[in-house]
XYZ file of C-alpha atoms in Angstrom:
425
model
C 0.000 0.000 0.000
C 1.548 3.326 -0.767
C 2.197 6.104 1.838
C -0.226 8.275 0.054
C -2.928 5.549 0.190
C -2.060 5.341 3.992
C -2.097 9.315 4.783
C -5.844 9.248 2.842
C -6.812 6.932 5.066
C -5.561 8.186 8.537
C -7.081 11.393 7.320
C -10.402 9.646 7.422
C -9.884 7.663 10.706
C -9.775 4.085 9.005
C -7.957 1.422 10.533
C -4.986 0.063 8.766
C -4.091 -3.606 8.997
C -1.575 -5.507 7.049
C -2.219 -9.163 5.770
C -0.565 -10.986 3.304
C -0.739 -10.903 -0.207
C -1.671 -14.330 -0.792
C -5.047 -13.670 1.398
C -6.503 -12.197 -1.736
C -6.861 -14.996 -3.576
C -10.518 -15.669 -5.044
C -10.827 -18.737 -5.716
C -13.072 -20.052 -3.285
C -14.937 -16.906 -3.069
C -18.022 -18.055 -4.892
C -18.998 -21.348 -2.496
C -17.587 -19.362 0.476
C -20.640 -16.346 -0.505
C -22.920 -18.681 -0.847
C -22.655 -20.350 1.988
C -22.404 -17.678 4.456
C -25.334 -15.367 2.682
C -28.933 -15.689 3.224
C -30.515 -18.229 0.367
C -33.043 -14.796 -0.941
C -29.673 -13.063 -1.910
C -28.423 -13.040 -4.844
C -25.226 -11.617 -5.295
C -23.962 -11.862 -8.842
C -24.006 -7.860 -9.532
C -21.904 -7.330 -6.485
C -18.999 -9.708 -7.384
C -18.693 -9.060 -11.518
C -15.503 -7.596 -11.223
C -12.336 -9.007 -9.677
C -10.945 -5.943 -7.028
C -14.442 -6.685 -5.332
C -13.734 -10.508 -4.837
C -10.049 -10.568 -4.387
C -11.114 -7.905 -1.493
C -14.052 -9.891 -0.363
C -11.755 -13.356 0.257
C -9.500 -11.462 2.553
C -12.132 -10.049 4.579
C -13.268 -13.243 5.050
C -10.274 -14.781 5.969
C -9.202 -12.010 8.026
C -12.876 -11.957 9.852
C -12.567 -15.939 9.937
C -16.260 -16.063 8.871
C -15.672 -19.640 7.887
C -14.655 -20.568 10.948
C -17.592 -19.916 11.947
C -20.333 -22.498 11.411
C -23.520 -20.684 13.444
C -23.092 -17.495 10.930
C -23.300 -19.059 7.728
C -26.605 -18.210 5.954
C -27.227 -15.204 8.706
C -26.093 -12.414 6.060
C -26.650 -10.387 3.368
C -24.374 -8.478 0.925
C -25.371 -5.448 -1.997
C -24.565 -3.313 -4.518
C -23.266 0.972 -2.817
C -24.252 3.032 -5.868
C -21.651 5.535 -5.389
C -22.588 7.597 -8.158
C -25.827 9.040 -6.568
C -23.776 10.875 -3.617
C -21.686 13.954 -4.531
C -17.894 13.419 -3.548
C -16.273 15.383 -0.903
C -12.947 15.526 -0.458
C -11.122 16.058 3.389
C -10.428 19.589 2.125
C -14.150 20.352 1.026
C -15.740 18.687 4.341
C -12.986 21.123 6.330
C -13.808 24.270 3.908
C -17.644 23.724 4.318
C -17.444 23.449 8.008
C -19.603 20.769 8.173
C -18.927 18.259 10.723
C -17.103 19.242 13.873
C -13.924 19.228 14.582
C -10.931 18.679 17.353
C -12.351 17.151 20.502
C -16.374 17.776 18.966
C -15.592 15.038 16.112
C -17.789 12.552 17.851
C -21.265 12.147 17.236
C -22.922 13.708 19.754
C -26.581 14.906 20.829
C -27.263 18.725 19.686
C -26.124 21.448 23.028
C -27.576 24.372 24.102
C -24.526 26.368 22.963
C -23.966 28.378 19.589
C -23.477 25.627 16.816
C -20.113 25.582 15.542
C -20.597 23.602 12.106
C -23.389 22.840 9.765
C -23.702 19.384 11.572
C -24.218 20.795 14.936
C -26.886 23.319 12.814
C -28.864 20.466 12.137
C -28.691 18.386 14.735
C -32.358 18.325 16.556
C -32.146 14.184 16.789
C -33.371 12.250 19.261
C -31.367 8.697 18.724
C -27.630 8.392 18.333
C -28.706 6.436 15.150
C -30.120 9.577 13.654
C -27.082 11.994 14.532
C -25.080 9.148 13.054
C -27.080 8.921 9.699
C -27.491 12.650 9.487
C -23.294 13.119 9.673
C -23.267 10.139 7.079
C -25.630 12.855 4.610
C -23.534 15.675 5.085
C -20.429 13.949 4.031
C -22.221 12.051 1.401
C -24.796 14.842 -0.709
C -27.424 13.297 -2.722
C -27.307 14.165 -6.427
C -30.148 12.300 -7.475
C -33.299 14.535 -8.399
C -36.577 11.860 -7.430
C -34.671 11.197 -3.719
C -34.129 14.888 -3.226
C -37.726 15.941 -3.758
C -38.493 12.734 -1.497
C -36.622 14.080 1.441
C -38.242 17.253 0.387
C -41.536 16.230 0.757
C -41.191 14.034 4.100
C -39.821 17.429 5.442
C -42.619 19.633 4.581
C -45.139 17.038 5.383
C -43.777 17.528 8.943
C -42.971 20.987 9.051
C -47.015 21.180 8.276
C -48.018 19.622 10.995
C -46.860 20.898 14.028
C -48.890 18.479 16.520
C -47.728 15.457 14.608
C -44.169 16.958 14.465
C -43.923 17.675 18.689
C -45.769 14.132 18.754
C -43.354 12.150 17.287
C -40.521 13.990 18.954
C -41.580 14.619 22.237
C -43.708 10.381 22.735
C -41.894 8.283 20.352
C -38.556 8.604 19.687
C -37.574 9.914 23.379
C -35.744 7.309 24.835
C -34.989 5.100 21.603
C -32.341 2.647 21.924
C -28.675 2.669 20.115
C -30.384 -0.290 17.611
C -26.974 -0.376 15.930
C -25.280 -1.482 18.979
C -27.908 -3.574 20.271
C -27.627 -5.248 16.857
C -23.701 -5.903 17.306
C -24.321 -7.453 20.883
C -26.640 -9.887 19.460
C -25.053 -10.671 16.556
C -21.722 -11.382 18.501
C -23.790 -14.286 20.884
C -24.051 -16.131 17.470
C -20.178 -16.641 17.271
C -18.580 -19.624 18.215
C -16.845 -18.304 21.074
C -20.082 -16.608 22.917
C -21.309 -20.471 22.683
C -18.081 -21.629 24.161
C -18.939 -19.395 27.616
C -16.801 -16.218 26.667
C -20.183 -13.783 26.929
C -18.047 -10.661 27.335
C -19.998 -8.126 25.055
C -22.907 -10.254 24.036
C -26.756 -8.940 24.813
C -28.635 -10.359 27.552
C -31.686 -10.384 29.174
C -32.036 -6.426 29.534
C -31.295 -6.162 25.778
C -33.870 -8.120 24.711
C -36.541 -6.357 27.043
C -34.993 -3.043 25.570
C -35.752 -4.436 22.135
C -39.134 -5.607 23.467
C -40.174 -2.282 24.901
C -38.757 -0.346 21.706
C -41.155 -3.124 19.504
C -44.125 -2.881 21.877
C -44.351 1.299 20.675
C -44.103 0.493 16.361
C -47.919 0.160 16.252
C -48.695 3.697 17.868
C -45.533 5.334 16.338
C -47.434 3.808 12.747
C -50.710 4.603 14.006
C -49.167 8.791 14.855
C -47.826 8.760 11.046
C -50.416 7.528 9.912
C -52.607 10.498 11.294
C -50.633 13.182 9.056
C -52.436 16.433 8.147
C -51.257 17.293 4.914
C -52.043 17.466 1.341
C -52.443 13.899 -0.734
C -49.079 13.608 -2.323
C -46.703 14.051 1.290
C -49.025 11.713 2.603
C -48.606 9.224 0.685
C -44.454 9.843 0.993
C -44.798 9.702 4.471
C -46.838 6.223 4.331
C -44.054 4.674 1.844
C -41.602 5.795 3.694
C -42.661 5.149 7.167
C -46.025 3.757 7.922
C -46.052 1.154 5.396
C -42.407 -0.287 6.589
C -43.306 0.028 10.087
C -46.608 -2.286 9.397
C -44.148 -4.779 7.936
C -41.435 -4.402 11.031
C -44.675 -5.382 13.279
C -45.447 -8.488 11.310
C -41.679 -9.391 11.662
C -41.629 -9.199 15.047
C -44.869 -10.409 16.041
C -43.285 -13.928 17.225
C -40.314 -12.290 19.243
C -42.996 -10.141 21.339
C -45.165 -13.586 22.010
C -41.925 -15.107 22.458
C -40.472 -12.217 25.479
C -44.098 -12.210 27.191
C -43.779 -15.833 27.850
C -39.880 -16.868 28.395
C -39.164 -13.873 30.408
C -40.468 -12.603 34.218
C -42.683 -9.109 33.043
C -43.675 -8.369 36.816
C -39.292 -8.495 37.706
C -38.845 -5.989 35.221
C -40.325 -3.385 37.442
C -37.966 -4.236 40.020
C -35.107 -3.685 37.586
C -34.637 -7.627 37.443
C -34.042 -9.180 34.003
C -35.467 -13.184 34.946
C -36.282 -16.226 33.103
C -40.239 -16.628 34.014
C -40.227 -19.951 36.083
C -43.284 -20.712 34.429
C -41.564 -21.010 31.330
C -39.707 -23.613 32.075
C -40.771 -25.956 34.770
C -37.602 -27.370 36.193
C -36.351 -23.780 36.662
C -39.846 -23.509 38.881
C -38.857 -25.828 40.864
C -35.188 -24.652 41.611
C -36.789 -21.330 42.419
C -39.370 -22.751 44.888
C -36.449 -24.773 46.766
C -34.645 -21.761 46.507
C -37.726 -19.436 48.128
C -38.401 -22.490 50.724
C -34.785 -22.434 51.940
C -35.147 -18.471 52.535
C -38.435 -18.563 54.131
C -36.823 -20.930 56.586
C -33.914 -18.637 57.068
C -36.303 -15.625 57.436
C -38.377 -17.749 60.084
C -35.221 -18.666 61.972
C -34.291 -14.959 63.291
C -37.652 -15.286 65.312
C -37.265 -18.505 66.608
C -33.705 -17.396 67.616
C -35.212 -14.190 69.050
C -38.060 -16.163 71.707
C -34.826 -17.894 72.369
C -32.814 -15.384 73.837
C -35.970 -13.860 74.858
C -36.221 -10.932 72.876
C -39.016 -9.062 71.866
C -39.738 -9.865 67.653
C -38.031 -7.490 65.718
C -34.747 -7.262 67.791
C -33.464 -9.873 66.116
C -32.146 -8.281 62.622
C -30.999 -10.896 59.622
C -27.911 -9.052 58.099
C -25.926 -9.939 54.708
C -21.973 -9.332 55.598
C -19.589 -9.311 52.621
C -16.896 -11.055 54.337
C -19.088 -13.362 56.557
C -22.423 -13.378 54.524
C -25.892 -14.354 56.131
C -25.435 -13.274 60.085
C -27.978 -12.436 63.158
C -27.541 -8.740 64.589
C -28.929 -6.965 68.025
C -27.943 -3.983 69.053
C -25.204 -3.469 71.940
C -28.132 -3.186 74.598
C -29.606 -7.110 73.750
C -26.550 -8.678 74.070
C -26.342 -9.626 77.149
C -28.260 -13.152 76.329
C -25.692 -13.961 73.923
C -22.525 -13.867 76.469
C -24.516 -16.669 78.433
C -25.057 -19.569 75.854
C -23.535 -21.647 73.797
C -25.788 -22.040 71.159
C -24.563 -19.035 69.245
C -21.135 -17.621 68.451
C -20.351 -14.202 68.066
C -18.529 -13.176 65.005
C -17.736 -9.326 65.273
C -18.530 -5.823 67.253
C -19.337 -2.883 64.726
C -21.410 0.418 66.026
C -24.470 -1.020 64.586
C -24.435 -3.869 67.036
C -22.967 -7.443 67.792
C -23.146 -10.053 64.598
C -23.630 -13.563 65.384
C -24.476 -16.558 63.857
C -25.584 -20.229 64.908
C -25.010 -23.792 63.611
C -28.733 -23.890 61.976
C -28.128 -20.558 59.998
C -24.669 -21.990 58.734
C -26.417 -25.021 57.173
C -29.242 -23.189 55.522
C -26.933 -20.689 54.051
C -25.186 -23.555 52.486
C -28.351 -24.901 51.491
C -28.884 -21.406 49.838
C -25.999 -21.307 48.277
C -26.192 -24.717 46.481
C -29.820 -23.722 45.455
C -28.728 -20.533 44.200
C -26.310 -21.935 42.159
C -28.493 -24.310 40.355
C -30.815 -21.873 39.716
C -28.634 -19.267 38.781
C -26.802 -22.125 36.173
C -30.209 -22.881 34.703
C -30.997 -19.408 34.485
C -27.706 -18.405 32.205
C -28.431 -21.264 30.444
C -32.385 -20.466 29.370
C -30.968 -16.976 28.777
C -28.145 -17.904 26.777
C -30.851 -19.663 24.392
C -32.945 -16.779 24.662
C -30.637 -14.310 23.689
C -29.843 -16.858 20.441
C -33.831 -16.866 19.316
C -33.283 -12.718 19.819
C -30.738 -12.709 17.501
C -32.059 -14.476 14.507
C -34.171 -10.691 14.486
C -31.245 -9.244 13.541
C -31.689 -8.482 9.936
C -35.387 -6.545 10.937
C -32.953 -4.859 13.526
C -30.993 -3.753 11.470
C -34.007 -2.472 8.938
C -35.895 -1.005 12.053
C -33.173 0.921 12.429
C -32.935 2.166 9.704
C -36.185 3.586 9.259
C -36.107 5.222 12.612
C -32.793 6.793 12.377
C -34.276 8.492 8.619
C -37.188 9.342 10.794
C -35.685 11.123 13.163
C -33.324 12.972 10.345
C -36.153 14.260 8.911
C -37.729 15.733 12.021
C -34.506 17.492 12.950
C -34.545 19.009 9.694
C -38.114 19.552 9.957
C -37.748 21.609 13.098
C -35.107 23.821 11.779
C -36.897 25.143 9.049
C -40.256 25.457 11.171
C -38.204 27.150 14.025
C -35.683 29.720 11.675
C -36.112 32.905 11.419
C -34.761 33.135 8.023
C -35.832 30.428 4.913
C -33.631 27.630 4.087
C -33.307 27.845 0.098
């Protein structure tokens, strides 16, 4: 690669990394595409010349796709028409001022203060995925007439209607989820090493209610664009653009909503817990009854140990230590019993009172412990599995994002032209 090559690309922020020249070798390429692309795919146009599949074989190789069994048939591949974007050089981006610059490069939500660039102008979105695909625009200028006037007319359908505009804004696309890195934490539990135990990055149980509560709002955010005030030809932009794709995105994940509602806990989620309902699977019922059983006996026992030492109820406190874990604890004026029996050992002195313990409370905390970790082993397994089914959503993901993150593009834009004092030409 040549030093000017290089320089072009540290100037863009593009990672540089060396392999060897016999990596691009195509000969393979055309089973290897096959088998790792989704069967609807066809992919003929996007490997006709030979750059594209001598490149294409050492990203694979490189990426070990391969290697990877679970993956094959989980992608998709296409054709970047590069000749309906305008090219702008580093120098042209820098002369325009559009994107910021220094320490403000990243993408970032719009602030209160002055803007500094035409991207931070702009920038009224609500998602990161919208900042993100309204930086990509700037740097990448349509010059194609029909999807001009489109953008055109999605923008003056909502700079029409004000309600609909604050509606979507203000109800349905506060609080939207990064999809695009939801979408990398569940495609990464579909490698081989996520199934091997190494879970470091992968989505869990959280990520799929996040999803979940994100899906559960598509039919009112439809049912909102649907409700447009505007003239006959924006609304039917605004219902091929957004309505009618949303209606789809429903359909699509229709079985993943059925499937969350009945594999996972919905009353723990209000407590912040992400849980495998134990209804879902009986043998994890039954590891979390033995589980409760054990801790209603444990709860039961600081009374019993109370009457014993003849206490009144209530003086008797059942404390979780970090060093010495389930322990009894009165205060420094009921401790007197304690110094005259044997059936109880005191552990420690702290200003909150005397911590003991007693031979019963050792063996059901090891009781609990055992029963914790077989349910908590069950558990990682059911959500392991979980987390798999949640992934195979990906490619809607990725489309739901998408049309969100255009969405929300279009709003921003829509509010700076409805809230300028001067016209945008």
């Amino acid at each position: 690669i040549s030093e000017r090559a290089v320089e072009v690309l540290q100037r863009c922020d593009v990672a540089i990394t060396k392999v060897a020249k016999g990596d691009f070798n195509s000969k393979h390429i055309d089973q290897d595409v096959k088998r790792l692309l989704r069967k609807e795919y066809a992919y003929a146009d996007c490997l006709s010349e030979t750059t594209p599949m001598l490149c294409l074989a050492a990203l694979l190789k490189y990426l070990q796709l391969m290697a990877d069994e679970e993956g094959h048939g989980r992608y998709s591949i296409s054709k970047f028409d590069l000749s309906q974007y305008m090219k702008l050089d580093n120098a042209a981006i820098k002369a325009l001022n559009l994107l910021p610059t220094g320490d403000d490069r990243a993408v970032i939500r719009p602030q209160s203060s002055a803007p500094t660039s035409v991207f931070a102008l702009l920038n009224k979105c609500r998602s990161a995925m919208g900042s993100r695909l309204l930086q990509q625009w700037l740097k990448q200028p349509l010059v194609v007439k029909e999807e001009i006037e489109r953008r055109q007319d999605l923008v003056q359908a909502f700079v029409d209607d004000i309600q609909l505009r604050q509606s979507l804004r203000e109800s349905h696309l506060k609080g939207i989820p990064d999809l695009n890195k939801l979408n990398r934490k569940f495609q990464k539990a579909l490698t081989s090493s996520a199934k091997s135990g190494k879970r470091g990055g992968v989505a869990t149980l959280q990520d799929i209610v996040r999803l979940y509560q994100l899906v559960s709002r598509l039919g009112g955010l439809r049912d909102t664009l649907q409700s447009v005030q505007c003239d006959e030809t924006l609304m039917s932009a605004v219902n091929t653009s957004f309505s009618s794709p949303l209606s789809s995105l429903i359909d699509d994940f229709d079985q993943f909503e059925q499937m969350v509602e009945t594999a996972i806990d919905m009353e723990a989620i209000g407590r912040h817990e992400y849980l495998i309902n134990p209804a879902y699977h009986p043998p994890l019922g039954e590891l979390k009854a033995k589980k409760d059983e054990i801790e209603s006996e444990i709860d039961g026992l600081k009374d019993v140990v109370a009457r014993d030492l003849k206490l009144d109820l209530g003086k008797v406190k059942l404390d979780r230590d970090n060093t010495l874990g389930l322990i009894f604890r009165v205060t420094r004026k009921d401790e007197k019993p304690l110094r005259n029996t044997t059936r109880y050992s005191v552990l420690k002195t702290r200003k909150d009172g005397v911590c003991f313990t007693s031979a019963e409370l050792k063996r059901l905390t090891a009781r609990l412990g055992q029963a914790k970790a077989e349910y908590e082993e069950t558990q990682a397994e059911l959500e392991a599995k979980a987390v798999e089914i949640a992934a195979s959503y990906c490619p809607a993901m990725e489309t739901l994002s998408l049309t969100i993150a255009e969405l929300d593009v279009l709003l921003s834009l829509a509010v700076v032209a409805a809230e300028s004092p001067n016209v945008y030409v």
